[in-house]
Coordinates of C-alpha atoms in Angstrom, one line a residue:
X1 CA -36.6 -17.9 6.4
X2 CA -33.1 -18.3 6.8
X3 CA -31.8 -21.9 4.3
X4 CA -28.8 -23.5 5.2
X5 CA -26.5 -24.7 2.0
X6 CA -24.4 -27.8 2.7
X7 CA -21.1 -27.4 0.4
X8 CA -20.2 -30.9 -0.4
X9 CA -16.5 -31.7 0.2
X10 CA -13.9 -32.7 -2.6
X11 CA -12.1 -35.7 -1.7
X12 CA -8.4 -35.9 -1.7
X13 CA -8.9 -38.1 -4.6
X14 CA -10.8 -35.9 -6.9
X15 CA -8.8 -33.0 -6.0
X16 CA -5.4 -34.9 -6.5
X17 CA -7.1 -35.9 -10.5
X18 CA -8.5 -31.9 -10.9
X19 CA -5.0 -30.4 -9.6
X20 CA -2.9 -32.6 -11.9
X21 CA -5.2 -30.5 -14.6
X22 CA -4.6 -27.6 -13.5
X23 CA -7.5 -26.6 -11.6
X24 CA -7.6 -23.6 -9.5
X25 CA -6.7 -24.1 -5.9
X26 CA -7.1 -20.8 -2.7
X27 CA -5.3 -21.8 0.2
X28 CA -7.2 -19.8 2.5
X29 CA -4.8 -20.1 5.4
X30 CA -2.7 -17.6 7.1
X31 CA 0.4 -16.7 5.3
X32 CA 2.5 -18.2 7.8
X33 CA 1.0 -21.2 7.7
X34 CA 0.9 -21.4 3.7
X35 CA 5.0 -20.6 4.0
X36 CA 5.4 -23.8 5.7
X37 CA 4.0 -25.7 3.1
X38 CA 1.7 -25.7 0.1
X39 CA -0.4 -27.5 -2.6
X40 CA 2.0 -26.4 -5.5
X41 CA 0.3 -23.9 -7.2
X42 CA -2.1 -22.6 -4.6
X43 CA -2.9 -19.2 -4.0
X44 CA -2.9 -17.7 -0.5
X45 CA -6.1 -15.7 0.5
X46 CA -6.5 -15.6 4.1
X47 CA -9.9 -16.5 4.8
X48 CA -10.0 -13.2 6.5
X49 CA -9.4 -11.2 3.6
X50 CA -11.3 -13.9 0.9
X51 CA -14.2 -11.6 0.5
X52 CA -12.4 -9.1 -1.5
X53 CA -10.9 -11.5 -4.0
X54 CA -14.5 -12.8 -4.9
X55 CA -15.2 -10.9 -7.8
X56 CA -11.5 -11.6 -9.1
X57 CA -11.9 -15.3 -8.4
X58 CA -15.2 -15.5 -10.2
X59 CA -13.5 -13.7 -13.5
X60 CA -10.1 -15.6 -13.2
X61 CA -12.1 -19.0 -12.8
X62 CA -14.3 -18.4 -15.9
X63 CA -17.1 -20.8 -14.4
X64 CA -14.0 -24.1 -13.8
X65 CA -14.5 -25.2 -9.9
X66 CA -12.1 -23.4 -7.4
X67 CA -11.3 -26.0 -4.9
X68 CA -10.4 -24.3 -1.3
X69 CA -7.5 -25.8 1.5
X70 CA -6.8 -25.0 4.4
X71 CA -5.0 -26.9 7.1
X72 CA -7.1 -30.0 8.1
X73 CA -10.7 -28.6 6.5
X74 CA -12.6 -26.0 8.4
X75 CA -11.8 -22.9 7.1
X76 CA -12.1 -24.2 3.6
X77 CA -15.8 -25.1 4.3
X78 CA -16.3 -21.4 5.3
X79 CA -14.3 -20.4 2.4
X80 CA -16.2 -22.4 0.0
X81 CA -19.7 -21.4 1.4
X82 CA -18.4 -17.4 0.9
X83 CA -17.5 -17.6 -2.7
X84 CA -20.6 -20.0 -3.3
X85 CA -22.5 -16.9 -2.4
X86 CA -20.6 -14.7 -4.8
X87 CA -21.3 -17.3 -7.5
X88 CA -18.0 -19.2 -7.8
X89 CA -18.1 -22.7 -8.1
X90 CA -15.9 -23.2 -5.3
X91 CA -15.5 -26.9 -3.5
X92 CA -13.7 -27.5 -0.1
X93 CA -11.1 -30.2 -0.3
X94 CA -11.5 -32.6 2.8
X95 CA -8.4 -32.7 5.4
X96 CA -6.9 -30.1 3.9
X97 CA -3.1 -29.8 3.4
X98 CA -2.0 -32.0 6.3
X99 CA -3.9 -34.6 4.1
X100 CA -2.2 -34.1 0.7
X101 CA 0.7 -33.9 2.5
X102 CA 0.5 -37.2 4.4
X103 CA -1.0 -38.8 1.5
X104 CA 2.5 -38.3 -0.5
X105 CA 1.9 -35.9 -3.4
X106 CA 4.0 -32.9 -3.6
X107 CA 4.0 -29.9 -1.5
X108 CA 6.0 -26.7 -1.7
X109 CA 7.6 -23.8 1.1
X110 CA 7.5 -20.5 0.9
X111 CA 5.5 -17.0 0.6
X112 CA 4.1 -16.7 -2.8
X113 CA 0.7 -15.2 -1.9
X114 CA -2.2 -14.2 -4.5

C-alpha cells in the first residue's frame, strides 16, 4: 500500500540560523528565475533536472540537512520529498525566496548554477 511522507517545512527562521552556518542550500528553480535573485550561496538545480544530482548531493552533504528554495514554496516540497527518497536529509524552507527576500536578509543576482 502506497504511504504518503509529509516533509515538514523549515521556517524562515531556522533556515536564516542554519544558512548563517553554512548549511547547504538547492535552489531548485529555473535558472532564470535564480538569475534574478538568490539566497547567497545557493545552488541552482532545476527541479526538473534534481534527480540526477541526488547521488552528488547525498556525498557532498555528508549526512548535514540540505534545505531546498524555490520561489514561494512548492517546488521545494517536491524537491525535498525527491531527495528524501534518495536518502538526503533534505528540508523545504517555507515561502521560499520571495520570503527571505521580503524578510530583509541578503540576496544575490546572477547565473552561478551547480
Amino acid at each position: 500500500m502506497f504511504q504518503r511522507t509529509t516533509i515538514a517545512e523549515t521556517s524562515l527562521d531556522d533556515f536564516a540560523a542554519a544558512h548563517a552556518t553554512g548549511a547547504v542550500t538547492v535552489d531548485v528553480r529555473e535558472p532564470h528565475e535564480y538569475a534574478a535573485g538568490h539566497v547567497p550561496g545557493a545552488v541552482n538545480v532545476p527541479l526538473s533536472q534534481l534527480g540526477t544530482r541526488v547521488g552528488s548531493l547525498a556525498r557532498d552533504s555528508k549526512g548535514a540537512p540540505v534545505f531546498v528554495i524555490c520561489a514561494s514554496g512548492n517546488r521545494s516540497k517536491a524537491g525535498a520529498g525527491l531527495l528524501v527518497k534518495g536518502g538526503v536529509d533534505a528540508r523545504p524552507v517555507a515561502g521560499g525566496t520571495a520570503a527571505w527576500i521580503s524578510a530583509g536578509p541578503s540576496n544575490v543576482a546572477g547565473s552561478r548554477r551547480g
